[in-house]
Each structure stands twice: as structure tokens, then as C-alpha cells.
Coordinates of N, CA and C in Angstrom, one line a residue:
M1 N 6.0 -39.3 -23.3 CA 6.5 -38.6 -24.5 C 8.0 -39.4 -24.9
A2 N 8.5 -39.8 -25.9 CA 9.8 -40.3 -26.2 C 10.7 -38.8 -26.4
G3 N 12.0 -39.2 -25.8 CA 13.0 -38.3 -26.4 C 13.6 -38.2 -27.6
I4 N 14.6 -37.1 -27.7 CA 15.3 -37.3 -29.1 C 16.6 -38.0 -28.9
Y5 N 16.7 -39.0 -29.4 CA 17.8 -40.1 -29.4 C 18.3 -40.5 -30.6
G6 N 19.8 -40.9 -30.7 CA 20.2 -41.3 -31.8 C 21.2 -40.3 -32.7
L7 N 21.8 -41.1 -33.7 CA 23.0 -40.4 -34.4 C 22.6 -40.4 -36.1
S8 N 22.5 -39.5 -36.5 CA 22.3 -39.4 -37.9 C 23.4 -38.7 -38.6
S9 N 23.8 -39.3 -39.8 CA 24.7 -38.8 -40.8 C 24.0 -38.0 -41.8
L10 N 24.2 -36.9 -41.9 CA 23.6 -36.1 -42.9 C 24.8 -35.3 -44.0
V11 N 24.1 -34.4 -44.6 CA 25.1 -33.6 -45.4 C 24.6 -32.0 -45.6
L12 N 25.3 -31.1 -45.1 CA 24.9 -30.0 -45.1 C 24.8 -29.5 -46.7
D13 N 23.8 -29.0 -47.2 CA 23.5 -28.6 -48.3 C 24.3 -27.2 -48.9
N14 N 24.4 -26.9 -50.3 CA 25.0 -25.8 -50.5 C 24.4 -24.2 -50.0
K15 N 23.3 -24.6 -49.2 CA 22.7 -23.2 -48.6 C 23.1 -23.0 -47.2
G16 N 23.6 -24.2 -46.4 CA 24.1 -24.4 -45.1 C 22.7 -25.1 -44.5
R17 N 22.1 -25.9 -44.9 CA 20.9 -26.4 -44.4 C 21.0 -28.1 -44.4
I18 N 20.4 -28.6 -43.4 CA 20.3 -30.0 -43.2 C 18.6 -30.4 -43.6
A19 N 18.3 -31.5 -43.8 CA 17.0 -32.2 -43.7 C 16.7 -32.9 -42.5
M20 N 16.2 -32.4 -41.7 CA 15.8 -33.2 -40.6 C 15.4 -34.4 -40.7
P21 N 15.8 -35.5 -40.0 CA 15.5 -36.7 -40.3 C 13.9 -37.1 -39.8
A22 N 13.3 -38.0 -40.4 CA 11.9 -38.2 -40.3 C 11.5 -38.9 -38.9
K23 N 12.7 -39.5 -38.1 CA 12.6 -40.1 -37.0 C 12.4 -39.3 -35.7
Y24 N 12.5 -37.7 -36.1 CA 12.7 -36.9 -35.1 C 11.3 -35.8 -35.2
K25 N 10.4 -36.0 -36.4 CA 9.5 -35.1 -36.4 C 8.4 -35.1 -35.3
E26 N 7.8 -36.4 -35.0 CA 6.9 -36.4 -34.2 C 7.3 -35.9 -32.8
Q27 N 8.8 -36.1 -32.4 CA 8.9 -35.5 -31.1 C 9.0 -34.0 -31.1
L28 N 9.5 -33.4 -32.2 CA 9.5 -32.0 -32.7 C 8.3 -31.2 -32.6
K29 N 7.4 -32.2 -33.1 CA 5.9 -31.5 -33.1 C 5.8 -31.3 -31.5
E30 N 6.0 -32.3 -30.7 CA 5.4 -32.1 -29.4 C 6.2 -31.1 -28.4
L31 N 7.5 -31.2 -28.9 CA 8.6 -30.2 -27.9 C 8.8 -29.0 -28.5
A32 N 8.5 -28.7 -29.6 CA 9.3 -27.5 -30.4 C 8.6 -26.2 -30.3
A33 N 7.3 -26.6 -30.3 CA 6.3 -25.5 -30.5 C 6.5 -24.5 -31.5
G34 N 7.0 -25.1 -32.7 CA 7.1 -24.3 -33.8 C 8.5 -23.7 -34.1
S35 N 9.5 -24.0 -33.2 CA 10.8 -23.1 -33.4 C 11.8 -24.0 -32.7
L36 N 13.0 -23.8 -33.1 CA 14.2 -24.6 -32.8 C 15.1 -23.1 -32.6
I37 N 16.1 -23.4 -31.6 CA 17.0 -22.5 -31.1 C 18.3 -23.1 -31.2
I38 N 19.2 -22.4 -32.0 CA 20.4 -22.7 -32.5 C 21.6 -21.9 -31.7
T39 N 22.4 -22.6 -31.1 CA 23.6 -21.8 -30.4 C 24.7 -22.5 -30.3
K40 N 25.7 -21.7 -29.7 CA 27.1 -22.3 -29.8 C 27.4 -23.0 -28.7
D41 N 27.9 -24.3 -28.8 CA 28.1 -25.2 -27.5 C 29.5 -24.4 -27.0
P42 N 29.5 -24.0 -25.5 CA 30.6 -23.3 -25.0 C 31.8 -24.0 -24.9
Q43 N 31.8 -25.5 -24.9 CA 32.9 -26.0 -24.6 C 33.7 -26.9 -26.2
Y44 N 32.8 -27.0 -26.9 CA 33.3 -27.6 -28.3 C 32.7 -27.1 -29.5
P45 N 33.7 -27.1 -30.5 CA 33.4 -26.5 -32.0 C 32.0 -27.0 -32.5
S46 N 30.9 -27.3 -32.0 CA 29.8 -27.7 -32.3 C 28.4 -26.7 -31.9
L47 N 27.3 -27.1 -32.3 CA 26.2 -26.4 -32.1 C 25.1 -27.2 -31.2
L48 N 24.4 -26.5 -30.6 CA 23.3 -27.0 -29.6 C 22.0 -26.4 -30.1
I49 N 21.3 -27.4 -30.2 CA 19.6 -27.1 -31.3 C 18.9 -27.3 -29.9
Y50 N 17.9 -26.6 -29.5 CA 17.0 -26.6 -28.4 C 15.6 -26.7 -29.1
P51 N 14.6 -27.4 -28.7 CA 13.4 -27.1 -29.1 C 12.8 -26.0 -28.1
G52 N 11.9 -25.1 -28.7 CA 11.7 -23.9 -28.3 C 11.2 -24.1 -27.1
N53 N 10.1 -25.0 -26.5 CA 9.6 -24.9 -25.3 C 10.9 -25.2 -24.2
L54 N 11.9 -25.6 -24.4 CA 13.0 -26.4 -23.5 C 13.8 -25.0 -23.4
W55 N 14.0 -24.5 -24.5 CA 14.9 -22.9 -24.7 C 14.2 -22.1 -23.9
R56 N 13.0 -22.0 -23.7 CA 12.3 -20.9 -22.8 C 12.9 -21.1 -21.0
E57 N 12.9 -22.4 -20.8 CA 13.3 -22.5 -19.6 C 14.8 -22.4 -19.0
I58 N 15.8 -22.9 -20.3 CA 16.9 -22.7 -20.2 C 17.4 -21.4 -20.3
S59 N 17.0 -20.6 -21.3 CA 17.4 -19.1 -21.3 C 17.0 -18.3 -20.1
N60 N 16.0 -18.6 -19.4 CA 15.5 -17.8 -18.3 C 16.5 -18.1 -17.4
S61 N 16.9 -19.5 -17.0 CA 17.9 -19.6 -16.2 C 19.4 -18.9 -16.4
F62 N 19.6 -18.9 -17.5 CA 20.8 -18.0 -18.2 C 20.6 -16.4 -17.9
E63 N 19.4 -16.1 -18.0 CA 19.1 -14.6 -17.9 C 19.4 -13.9 -16.7
N64 N 18.8 -15.2 -15.7 CA 18.8 -14.7 -14.0 C 20.1 -14.9 -13.6
L65 N 21.4 -15.1 -14.3 CA 22.4 -15.3 -13.7 C 23.0 -13.6 -13.5
S66 N 23.8 -13.7 -12.5 CA 24.6 -12.3 -12.3 C 25.6 -11.9 -13.4
G67 N 25.2 -10.7 -13.9 CA 26.1 -10.1 -15.1 C 27.4 -9.8 -14.2
L68 N 27.6 -9.6 -13.0 CA 28.6 -9.0 -12.6 C 29.8 -9.7 -12.4
N69 N 29.6 -11.3 -12.4 CA 30.7 -12.3 -12.4 C 31.3 -12.2 -14.1
P70 N 32.7 -11.9 -14.3 CA 33.0 -11.9 -15.7 C 33.0 -13.2 -16.4
K71 N 32.8 -14.6 -15.6 CA 32.8 -15.9 -16.3 C 31.3 -16.0 -16.8
L72 N 30.3 -15.6 -15.5 CA 29.0 -15.9 -16.1 C 28.7 -14.9 -17.4
R73 N 29.3 -13.6 -17.2 CA 28.8 -12.8 -18.4 C 29.3 -13.2 -19.7
A74 N 30.6 -13.8 -19.6 CA 31.1 -14.4 -20.8 C 30.4 -15.4 -21.5
L75 N 29.7 -16.3 -20.5 CA 29.1 -17.5 -21.1 C 27.7 -17.1 -21.6
Q76 N 27.0 -15.8 -20.6 CA 25.7 -15.6 -21.5 C 26.1 -14.8 -22.8
W77 N 27.0 -14.2 -22.9 CA 27.2 -13.6 -24.4 C 27.5 -14.9 -25.2
N78 N 28.2 -16.0 -24.9 CA 28.5 -16.9 -25.9 C 27.0 -17.7 -25.9
F79 N 26.2 -18.1 -25.1 CA 25.1 -18.8 -25.1 C 24.0 -18.1 -25.5
L80 N 23.5 -17.2 -24.9 CA 22.4 -16.2 -25.3 C 23.0 -15.4 -26.7
G81 N 24.0 -14.8 -26.8 CA 24.2 -13.7 -27.8 C 24.3 -14.6 -29.0
N82 N 24.3 -15.6 -29.0 CA 24.9 -16.2 -30.3 C 23.4 -17.0 -30.7
A83 N 22.7 -17.2 -30.2 CA 21.0 -17.9 -30.3 C 20.5 -17.3 -31.4
H84 N 20.1 -18.2 -32.2 CA 19.2 -18.0 -33.3 C 18.0 -18.8 -33.4
Q85 N 16.8 -18.1 -33.6 CA 15.6 -18.8 -33.5 C 15.2 -19.2 -34.8
I86 N 14.8 -20.5 -35.2 CA 14.5 -21.1 -36.6 C 13.0 -21.3 -36.5
D87 N 12.0 -21.0 -37.2 CA 10.8 -21.2 -37.1 C 10.5 -22.4 -38.3
F88 N 9.6 -23.2 -38.0 CA 9.6 -24.2 -38.9 C 8.1 -24.6 -38.9
E89 N 7.5 -25.6 -39.8 CA 6.6 -26.5 -39.8 C 6.9 -27.8 -39.9
I90 N 6.3 -28.7 -39.5 CA 6.4 -30.0 -39.7 C 6.2 -30.3 -41.2
S91 N 7.1 -30.7 -41.9 CA 6.7 -31.1 -43.3 C 7.7 -32.3 -43.6
E92 N 7.2 -32.5 -45.0 CA 7.8 -33.9 -45.6 C 9.5 -33.8 -45.5
R93 N 9.9 -32.5 -46.3 CA 11.3 -32.2 -46.1 C 11.3 -31.0 -45.3
M94 N 12.0 -31.3 -44.1 CA 12.0 -30.2 -43.2 C 13.4 -29.7 -42.9
N95 N 13.7 -28.5 -44.0 CA 15.1 -27.9 -43.8 C 15.2 -27.1 -42.8
I96 N 16.6 -27.3 -42.3 CA 17.0 -26.3 -41.2 C 18.1 -25.4 -41.7
L97 N 18.0 -24.2 -41.7 CA 19.3 -23.5 -42.1 C 20.0 -23.0 -41.0
F98 N 21.2 -23.1 -41.0 CA 22.2 -22.8 -40.1 C 22.9 -21.6 -40.3
P99 N 22.9 -20.1 -39.6 CA 23.4 -19.1 -40.1 C 24.9 -19.5 -40.1
Q100 N 25.3 -18.2 -40.9 CA 26.9 -18.5 -41.6 C 27.9 -18.4 -40.1
P101 N 27.6 -17.3 -39.2 CA 28.7 -17.2 -38.3 C 28.4 -18.5 -37.2
L102 N 27.5 -19.2 -37.0 CA 27.3 -20.5 -36.3 C 28.0 -21.5 -37.3
R103 N 27.6 -21.7 -38.4 CA 28.4 -22.5 -39.3 C 30.0 -22.8 -39.1
E104 N 30.4 -21.4 -39.3 CA 32.1 -21.1 -39.2 C 32.4 -21.7 -37.8
Y105 N 31.7 -21.2 -36.8 CA 32.1 -21.4 -35.3 C 32.2 -23.0 -35.2
A106 N 31.3 -23.7 -35.8 CA 31.3 -25.2 -35.8 C 32.0 -26.1 -36.7
Q107 N 32.8 -25.1 -37.5 CA 33.7 -25.9 -38.5 C 32.8 -26.5 -39.6
L108 N 31.7 -26.1 -39.8 CA 30.7 -26.6 -40.9 C 30.9 -26.2 -42.4
K109 N 31.0 -26.9 -43.3 CA 31.2 -26.7 -44.7 C 30.1 -27.4 -45.4
E110 N 29.7 -26.3 -46.4 CA 28.8 -26.9 -47.4 C 29.2 -28.1 -48.1
K111 N 28.2 -28.9 -48.5 CA 28.2 -30.2 -49.2 C 29.4 -31.1 -48.4
Q112 N 29.5 -31.1 -47.0 CA 30.2 -31.9 -46.3 C 29.3 -32.5 -45.3
K113 N 29.9 -33.7 -44.8 CA 29.0 -34.8 -43.9 C 29.0 -33.9 -42.5
V114 N 27.9 -34.4 -41.9 CA 27.8 -33.6 -40.4 C 26.9 -34.8 -39.6
V115 N 27.2 -34.8 -38.4 CA 26.5 -35.8 -37.5 C 25.7 -35.0 -36.8
L116 N 24.3 -35.4 -36.6 CA 23.2 -34.8 -35.8 C 23.2 -35.8 -34.8
I117 N 23.0 -35.1 -33.5 CA 23.1 -36.5 -32.4 C 21.9 -36.0 -31.4
G118 N 21.0 -36.8 -31.4 CA 19.7 -36.4 -30.3 C 20.2 -36.8 -29.1
M119 N 20.2 -35.8 -28.0 CA 20.8 -35.9 -26.8 C 19.6 -35.9 -25.7
G120 N 18.3 -36.4 -25.9 CA 17.3 -36.5 -25.0 C 16.4 -35.4 -25.4
Q121 N 16.7 -34.3 -24.9 CA 15.7 -33.0 -25.0 C 16.2 -32.2 -26.0
K122 N 17.3 -32.2 -26.5 CA 17.9 -31.4 -27.7 C 18.9 -32.4 -28.4
F123 N 19.5 -31.2 -29.4 CA 20.5 -32.0 -30.4 C 21.9 -31.3 -30.3
E124 N 22.7 -32.2 -30.7 CA 23.9 -31.4 -30.9 C 24.3 -31.6 -32.6
L125 N 25.1 -30.6 -33.2 CA 25.3 -30.9 -34.7 C 26.9 -30.6 -34.7
W126 N 27.7 -31.4 -35.4 CA 29.0 -31.6 -35.4 C 29.5 -31.9 -36.6
S127 N 30.6 -31.1 -37.4 CA 31.3 -31.5 -38.5 C 31.8 -33.1 -38.3
E128 N 31.6 -34.0 -39.2 CA 31.8 -35.6 -39.0 C 33.2 -35.6 -39.0
K129 N 34.3 -34.8 -39.3 CA 35.5 -34.7 -39.1 C 35.8 -34.4 -37.7
N130 N 35.1 -33.5 -37.1 CA 35.6 -33.4 -35.5 C 34.7 -34.4 -34.4
W131 N 33.7 -35.0 -35.3 CA 33.2 -36.0 -34.2 C 33.9 -37.0 -34.2
K132 N 34.6 -37.5 -35.6 CA 35.2 -38.8 -35.4 C 36.6 -38.3 -34.5
I133 N 37.1 -37.3 -34.7 CA 38.3 -36.7 -33.8 C 37.8 -37.1 -32.2
K134 N 36.7 -36.6 -31.7 CA 36.3 -36.6 -30.5 C 36.0 -38.1 -30.0
E135 N 35.7 -39.0 -30.8 CA 35.1 -40.1 -30.7 C 36.5 -41.0 -30.3
S136 N 37.5 -40.5 -30.9 CA 38.8 -41.2 -30.9 C 39.4 -40.9 -29.6
G137 N 38.7 -39.9 -29.0 CA 39.5 -39.4 -27.8 C 40.6 -38.3 -27.9
K138 N 40.7 -37.9 -29.1 CA 41.6 -36.8 -29.2 C 41.0 -35.3 -28.9
E139 N 42.0 -34.2 -28.8 CA 41.3 -32.8 -28.6 C 41.1 -32.4 -30.2
I140 N 39.9 -31.4 -30.1 CA 39.8 -30.9 -31.4 C 40.2 -29.4 -31.5
K141 N 40.7 -29.0 -32.6 CA 40.8 -27.4 -32.4 C 39.8 -26.4 -32.4
G142 N 40.0 -26.0 -31.3 CA 39.1 -25.1 -30.8 C 38.0 -25.4 -29.6
E143 N 38.4 -26.7 -29.1 CA 37.8 -27.4 -27.9 C 38.2 -26.4 -26.8
R144 N 37.4 -26.4 -25.9 CA 37.7 -25.7 -24.5 C 37.7 -26.6 -23.2
I145 N 38.3 -27.6 -23.1 CA 38.3 -28.6 -22.0 C 38.7 -28.2 -20.8
D146 N 39.3 -26.9 -20.9 CA 39.5 -26.2 -19.3 C 38.5 -25.3 -18.8
I147 N 37.4 -25.5 -19.5 CA 36.4 -24.2 -19.5 C 35.8 -24.8 -17.8
E148 N 35.9 -23.6 -17.0 CA 35.4 -24.0 -15.6 C 33.9 -23.2 -15.5
L149 N 32.9 -24.1 -15.2 CA 31.7 -23.6 -14.7 C 31.3 -23.5 -13.6
P150 N 30.9 -22.0 -13.3 CA 30.4 -21.6 -12.2 C 29.2 -22.5 -11.5
E151 N 29.3 -22.6 -10.0 CA 28.3 -23.3 -9.4 C 26.9 -23.1 -9.9
E152 N 26.5 -22.0 -10.3 CA 25.2 -21.2 -10.5 C 24.8 -22.0 -12.0
V153 N 26.1 -22.2 -12.8 CA 25.5 -22.8 -14.0 C 25.5 -24.4 -14.4
R154 N 26.1 -25.1 -13.4 CA 26.3 -26.3 -13.4 C 24.8 -27.1 -12.9
R155 N 24.0 -26.4 -12.6 CA 22.6 -26.5 -12.1 C 21.6 -26.5 -13.1
I156 N 22.2 -25.9 -14.4 CA 21.5 -25.8 -15.3 C 21.2 -26.9 -16.3
P157 N 20.1 -27.3 -16.7 CA 20.4 -28.7 -17.4 C 20.6 -28.4 -19.0
F158 N 21.7 -27.7 -19.6 CA 22.0 -27.3 -21.0 C 23.1 -28.6 -21.4

């Protein structure tokens, strides 16, 4: 099975949706089991988009972390607490709606360009502006480069 790779420049419509590029539809049919999970990236002002099958594995790993460690608990709140499930059918124009709180976090605005990046088994969604800043090597407003991941989290392939 082929992975999800490549960069696509898209426009967020006036309802906060993107049309999923056709090149990803076959992979999503295999990987997603009819759902995508969208959540906040804990390090950058961007969104992580997981196919349903992969999300189950990753969320189980996060759920099994100790809630007694404040750093782990904060990561669980950020990652699991902000997750939204989007159910879909593979269609000619497969629109994905991004909830308003997640759009605000990732600094995504309607009718502006966004960048969808295939990262193997998941996607990242960035505002085009922030992606260009990141590519230039500069720091983005809202970036948490000093985030220190506990050992238990570093083993989770998120």
C-alpha cells in the first residue's frame, strides 16, 4: 500500500472546508475506514489529520499514559481533547470541514491559501503564510519549539 505523500496548495472555502486532492482518495479508502480525525499539533500552529485506523492506535497510546504527570496530562488535553472526527465518503468532490476552534488555532482563514502535506500515514494542514515562514527557517507566532516530550510520548509515532 502506498503512503500519503506530497504537498498540495489549496484554498479554504468560505465555510472552512478544503476539497481533498484526488491523488489521496485511494489511500484514504484503504487507511481511513470512513473517518478522519483532526487535532492540534502540539508544537506548531497547524493541524494533524489522521486516518481513522491509525488514530485508534495513537489515541490508545495517549489514553494509556499516566494522567498523574502534569506534562503528560497537558499533552493529553491538547491532543485528545481537541480531536474532532470527520466521517466521509469517497466522492468526486470530497470536502473536509475544519471546526472553527481548530481553524483559529492553526491561523486558518476562509478564502485563503492553505498547504496540505502528506506525511506518510497522516496529513498536516498549515496556513500558507506559516508554512512559508517555517520553510524559511524562522519561528512562527504560536510555535512551541521548547516543548519537551516525556520519554513515554517519544515512542508514540504521532
